[in-house]
mmCIF file of C-alpha atoms in Angstrom:
data_model
loop_
_atom_site.group_PDB
_atom_site.id
_atom_site.type_symbol
_atom_site.label_atom_id
_atom_site.label_comp_id
_atom_site.label_asym_id
_atom_site.label_seq_id
_atom_site.Cartn_x
_atom_site.Cartn_y
_atom_site.Cartn_z
ATOM 1 C CA MET A 1 23.231 4.449 -29.591
ATOM 2 C CA GLY A 2 24.513 6.461 -26.635
ATOM 3 C CA CYS A 3 21.262 8.404 -26.430
ATOM 4 C CA CYS A 4 19.222 5.205 -26.499
ATOM 5 C CA SER A 5 21.386 3.646 -23.787
ATOM 6 C CA GLY A 6 21.217 6.756 -21.590
ATOM 7 C CA ARG A 7 17.461 7.128 -22.031
ATOM 8 C CA CYS A 8 16.844 3.458 -21.283
ATOM 9 C CA THR A 9 18.947 3.668 -18.133
ATOM 10 C CA LEU A 10 17.148 6.809 -16.960
ATOM 11 C CA ALA A 11 13.770 5.210 -17.668
ATOM 12 C CA PHE A 12 14.845 2.210 -15.566
ATOM 13 C CA ILE A 13 15.930 4.502 -12.726
ATOM 14 C CA CYS A 14 12.580 6.322 -12.862
ATOM 15 C CA GLY A 15 10.825 2.959 -12.650
ATOM 16 C CA MET A 16 12.862 1.996 -9.598
ATOM 17 C CA GLN A 17 12.062 5.333 -7.990
ATOM 18 C CA LEU A 18 8.347 4.845 -8.571
ATOM 19 C CA ILE A 19 8.392 1.352 -7.061
ATOM 20 C CA SER A 20 10.366 2.416 -3.989
ATOM 21 C CA ILE A 21 8.367 5.585 -3.334
ATOM 22 C CA LEU A 22 5.024 3.802 -3.707
ATOM 23 C CA GLU A 23 6.173 1.286 -1.097
ATOM 24 C CA ARG A 24 7.212 4.147 1.184
ATOM 25 C CA GLN A 25 3.954 5.994 0.556
ATOM 26 C CA ILE A 26 1.922 2.998 1.713
ATOM 27 C CA PHE A 27 3.689 2.834 5.085
ATOM 28 C CA ASP A 28 3.525 6.613 5.513
ATOM 29 C CA PHE A 29 -0.239 6.394 4.982
ATOM 30 C CA LEU A 30 -0.465 3.656 7.596
ATOM 31 C CA GLY A 31 1.401 5.891 10.038
ATOM 32 C CA TYR A 32 -0.561 9.055 9.144
ATOM 33 C CA GLN A 33 2.665 10.894 8.344
ATOM 34 C CA TRP A 34 1.068 13.755 6.415
ATOM 35 C CA ALA A 35 4.182 15.778 5.588
ATOM 36 C CA PRO A 36 5.982 12.796 3.991
ATOM 37 C CA ILE A 37 2.732 11.774 2.251
ATOM 38 C CA LEU A 38 2.428 15.152 0.507
ATOM 39 C CA THR A 39 6.121 15.246 -0.385
ATOM 40 C CA ASN A 40 5.990 11.690 -1.722
ATOM 41 C CA PHE A 41 3.004 12.616 -3.880
ATOM 42 C CA VAL A 42 4.887 15.517 -5.467
ATOM 43 C CA HIS A 43 7.848 13.193 -6.046
ATOM 44 C CA ILE A 44 5.651 10.596 -7.756
ATOM 45 C CA ILE A 45 4.194 13.214 -10.133
ATOM 46 C CA THR A 46 7.637 14.626 -10.936
ATOM 47 C CA VAL A 47 9.157 11.200 -11.622
ATOM 48 C CA ILE A 48 6.261 10.389 -13.974
ATOM 49 C CA LEU A 49 6.883 13.661 -15.840
ATOM 50 C CA GLY A 50 10.598 12.890 -15.977
ATOM 51 C CA LEU A 51 9.854 9.447 -17.386
ATOM 52 C CA PHE A 52 7.527 10.992 -19.972
ATOM 53 C CA GLY A 53 10.192 13.509 -20.970
ATOM 54 C CA THR A 54 12.767 10.737 -21.282
ATOM 55 C CA VAL A 55 10.604 8.620 -23.565
ATOM 56 C CA GLN A 56 9.243 11.511 -25.651
ATOM 57 C CA PHE A 57 12.504 13.478 -26.039
ATOM 58 C CA ARG A 58 11.283 16.439 -23.942
ATOM 59 C CA PRO A 59 14.393 18.007 -22.378
ATOM 60 C CA ARG A 60 12.359 20.528 -20.357
ATOM 61 C CA TYR A 61 10.573 17.750 -18.497
ATOM 62 C CA VAL A 62 13.856 15.986 -17.806
ATOM 63 C CA THR A 63 15.427 19.257 -16.623
ATOM 64 C CA GLY A 64 12.524 19.873 -14.251
ATOM 65 C CA TYR A 65 12.906 16.326 -12.976
ATOM 66 C CA ALA A 66 16.616 16.925 -12.314
ATOM 67 C CA VAL A 67 15.912 20.172 -10.427
ATOM 68 C CA TRP A 68 13.333 18.419 -8.247
ATOM 69 C CA LEU A 69 15.834 15.678 -7.394
ATOM 70 C CA VAL A 70 18.031 18.302 -5.724
ATOM 71 C CA LEU A 71 15.099 19.290 -3.481
ATOM 72 C CA TRP A 72 14.245 15.628 -2.934
ATOM 73 C CA VAL A 73 17.767 14.861 -1.717
ATOM 74 C CA THR A 74 17.564 17.839 0.650
ATOM 75 C CA TRP A 75 14.257 16.597 2.083
ATOM 76 C CA ASN A 76 15.587 13.095 2.672
ATOM 77 C CA ILE A 77 18.725 14.432 4.334
ATOM 78 C CA PHE A 78 16.421 16.341 6.675
ATOM 79 C CA ILE A 79 14.463 13.136 7.403
ATOM 80 C CA ILE A 80 17.697 11.305 8.252
ATOM 81 C CA CYS A 81 18.851 14.107 10.546
ATOM 82 C CA PHE A 82 15.402 14.224 12.141
ATOM 83 C CA TYR A 83 15.254 10.542 13.042
ATOM 84 C CA LEU A 84 18.879 10.477 14.172
ATOM 85 C CA GLU A 85 18.238 13.624 16.226
ATOM 86 C CA VAL A 86 21.094 15.588 14.710
ATOM 87 C CA GLY A 87 21.558 19.026 16.242
ATOM 88 C CA ASP A 88 18.408 20.452 17.791
ATOM 89 C CA LEU A 89 16.089 18.063 15.940
ATOM 90 C CA SER A 90 14.178 15.638 18.116
ATOM 91 C CA LYS A 91 11.808 12.756 17.425
ATOM 92 C CA GLN A 92 9.606 14.242 20.146
ATOM 93 C CA ASP A 93 8.617 16.897 17.584
ATOM 94 C CA SER A 94 7.144 14.238 15.305
ATOM 95 C CA ASP A 95 3.566 15.398 15.955
ATOM 96 C CA LEU A 96 4.343 18.903 14.733
ATOM 97 C CA ILE A 97 6.670 18.110 11.826
ATOM 98 C CA MET A 98 5.371 14.844 10.395
ATOM 99 C CA THR A 99 1.642 15.029 11.102
ATOM 100 C CA PHE A 100 1.145 18.822 11.162
ATOM 101 C CA ASN A 101 0.127 18.424 14.812
ATOM 102 C CA ILE A 102 -3.273 16.960 13.875
ATOM 103 C CA SER A 103 -2.601 13.494 15.269
ATOM 104 C CA MET A 104 -0.359 11.673 17.738
ATOM 105 C CA HIS A 105 0.660 8.929 15.327
ATOM 106 C CA ARG A 106 4.258 7.918 14.807
ATOM 107 C CA SER A 107 6.037 5.954 12.119
ATOM 108 C CA TRP A 108 4.238 2.714 11.251
ATOM 109 C CA TRP A 109 7.508 0.894 11.812
ATOM 110 C CA MET A 110 7.547 1.948 15.462
ATOM 111 C CA GLU A 111 5.019 -0.748 16.377
ATOM 112 C CA ASN A 112 5.376 -3.055 13.400
ATOM 113 C CA GLY A 113 9.125 -3.279 12.944
ATOM 114 C CA PRO A 114 10.889 -6.645 12.685
ATOM 115 C CA GLY A 115 10.642 -8.507 15.988
ATOM 116 C CA CYS A 116 8.729 -5.759 17.810
ATOM 117 C CA ARG A 117 6.409 -6.870 20.611
ATOM 118 C CA VAL A 118 3.654 -4.446 21.546
ATOM 119 C CA THR A 119 2.233 -4.726 25.060
ATOM 120 C CA PRO A 120 -0.671 -2.554 26.258
ATOM 121 C CA VAL A 121 0.064 -0.797 29.527
ATOM 122 C CA THR A 122 -2.761 -0.975 32.061
ATOM 123 C CA PRO A 123 -3.778 1.118 33.709
ATOM 124 C CA PRO A 124 -2.612 3.962 31.445
ATOM 125 C CA PRO A 125 -0.943 6.969 33.059
ATOM 126 C CA SER A 126 -3.159 9.831 34.105
ATOM 127 C CA TRP A 127 -1.738 12.181 31.472
ATOM 128 C CA ALA A 128 -2.534 9.814 28.556
ATOM 129 C CA PRO A 129 -5.508 10.909 26.396
ATOM 130 C CA GLU A 130 -8.613 8.797 26.876
ATOM 131 C CA ASP A 131 -9.024 8.045 23.170
ATOM 132 C CA HIS A 132 -5.447 6.748 22.802
ATOM 133 C CA ARG A 133 -3.927 3.525 24.040
ATOM 134 C CA TYR A 134 -0.689 3.461 25.997
ATOM 135 C CA ILE A 135 1.689 0.720 24.927
ATOM 136 C CA SER A 136 5.139 -0.645 25.597
ATOM 137 C CA ILE A 137 7.337 -1.743 22.671
ATOM 138 C CA ALA A 138 10.232 -4.151 23.155
ATOM 139 C CA GLY A 139 12.285 -6.755 21.311
ATOM 140 C CA CYS A 140 12.695 -4.867 18.023
ATOM 141 C CA LEU A 141 15.512 -6.257 15.907
ATOM 142 C CA LEU A 142 15.779 -2.895 14.156
ATOM 143 C CA GLU A 143 14.543 0.340 15.676
ATOM 144 C CA TYR A 144 11.999 2.225 13.600
ATOM 145 C CA GLN A 145 14.220 5.281 13.123
ATOM 146 C CA TYR A 146 16.822 3.160 11.359
ATOM 147 C CA VAL A 147 14.153 1.759 9.028
ATOM 148 C CA GLU A 148 13.164 5.312 8.136
ATOM 149 C CA VAL A 149 16.813 6.248 7.659
ATOM 150 C CA ALA A 150 17.267 3.252 5.338
ATOM 151 C CA HIS A 151 14.269 4.373 3.256
ATOM 152 C CA SER A 152 15.637 7.903 2.943
ATOM 153 C CA SER A 153 19.134 6.640 2.128
ATOM 154 C CA LEU A 154 17.757 4.539 -0.722
ATOM 155 C CA GLN A 155 15.890 7.571 -2.067
ATOM 156 C CA ILE A 156 19.050 9.672 -1.934
ATOM 157 C CA LEU A 157 21.035 7.012 -3.799
ATOM 158 C CA LEU A 158 18.417 6.701 -6.558
ATOM 159 C CA ALA A 159 18.110 10.482 -6.788
ATOM 160 C CA LEU A 160 21.848 10.996 -7.209
ATOM 161 C CA VAL A 161 22.073 8.399 -9.967
ATOM 162 C CA GLY A 162 18.924 9.798 -11.581
ATOM 163 C CA PHE A 163 20.324 13.337 -11.497
ATOM 164 C CA ILE A 164 23.525 12.265 -13.245
ATOM 165 C CA TYR A 165 21.673 10.412 -16.007
ATOM 166 C CA ALA A 166 19.095 13.201 -16.356
ATOM 167 C CA CYS A 167 21.882 15.708 -17.073
ATOM 168 C CA TYR A 168 23.438 13.223 -19.502
ATOM 169 C CA VAL A 169 20.156 12.656 -21.353
ATOM 170 C CA VAL A 170 19.434 16.396 -21.598
ATOM 171 C CA LYS A 171 22.887 16.907 -23.100
ATOM 172 C CA LEU A 172 22.380 14.129 -25.647
ATOM 173 C CA ILE A 173 18.917 15.318 -26.652
ATOM 174 C CA SER A 174 20.182 18.881 -27.072
ATOM 175 C CA GLU A 175 23.051 17.670 -29.254
ATOM 176 C CA GLU A 176 20.664 15.651 -31.418
ATOM 177 C CA GLU A 177 18.360 18.663 -31.834
ATOM 178 C CA ASP A 178 21.329 20.815 -32.859
ATOM 179 C CA SER A 179 22.409 18.224 -35.439
ATOM 180 C CA PHE A 180 18.890 18.048 -36.878
ATOM 181 C CA ASP A 181 18.749 21.847 -37.113
ATOM 182 C CA PHE A 182 22.061 21.835 -38.987
ATOM 183 C CA ILE A 183 20.920 19.208 -41.478
ATOM 184 C CA GLY A 184 17.590 20.861 -42.139
ATOM 185 C CA GLY A 185 18.851 24.404 -41.893
ATOM 186 C CA PHE A 186 18.699 25.083 -45.627
ATOM 187 C CA ASP A 187 15.024 24.186 -45.703
ATOM 188 C CA SER A 188 14.264 26.533 -42.853
ATOM 189 C CA TYR A 189 15.615 29.502 -44.864
ATOM 190 C CA GLY A 190 13.752 28.544 -47.997
ATOM 191 C CA TYR A 191 16.865 27.563 -49.888
ATOM 192 C CA GLN A 192 16.267 26.212 -53.370
ATOM 193 C CA GLY A 193 18.872 24.421 -55.380
ATOM 194 C CA PRO A 194 19.835 25.426 -58.896
ATOM 195 C CA GLN A 195 17.198 24.612 -61.441
ATOM 196 C CA LYS A 196 17.858 23.232 -64.884
ATOM 197 C CA THR A 197 17.375 25.736 -67.669
ATOM 198 C CA SER A 198 15.995 24.777 -70.983
ATOM 199 C CA HIS A 199 18.316 25.090 -73.981
ATOM 200 C CA LEU A 200 15.371 25.587 -76.320
ATOM 201 C CA GLN A 201 14.722 29.153 -77.374
ATOM 202 C CA LEU A 202 11.216 30.255 -78.082
ATOM 203 C CA GLN A 203 10.765 31.770 -81.518
ATOM 204 C CA PRO A 204 7.860 34.077 -82.479
ATOM 205 C CA MET A 205 5.296 32.466 -84.729
ATOM 206 C CA TYR A 206 3.726 34.455 -87.570
ATOM 207 C CA MET A 207 0.454 33.456 -89.173
ATOM 208 C CA SER A 208 -0.173 34.476 -92.790
ATOM 209 C CA LYS A 209 -3.627 35.522 -93.922
#
């Protein structure tokens, strides 16, 4: 019963992770954030494998899922520090870190956050590239960096809970496998129970000519 409850809870957590990361992946695609897109893709694959291992009693898959969650938490902590400009990190390095320096796009929430008003600036400054528009953003109820921080915080919370239940499920599955090995251990060594012996004795038969 405990194994069923733990597995069901972990499967639910994996489902929540898939829903939340797919939502995040959509907005990262809209903002051309290539580094988060690739990391999100790896996370989606790993969560699917973890869900498969949970349903099919595959402790190795669940263990791999738990190990990835540690890396996933580390990545999201970096994202939070990046957008909050902790230490030497700066949002001005977004082109290099988030888009591999192949585009000048920012977070989709920068222009499309709640209450944001985007106003084109004309004429654009002389240093602005010709193929890019220069805009002014004002009136945002929530700045885009805090939206990104909220996304990463949710992922960290789900990952921590998922890690705890993944370790719990691996422990339960291992205990069940050990109990099955103990019950069927005699069969594995070719043990045969005592056989009934016949009380009848065979007597030689002589035929007369």
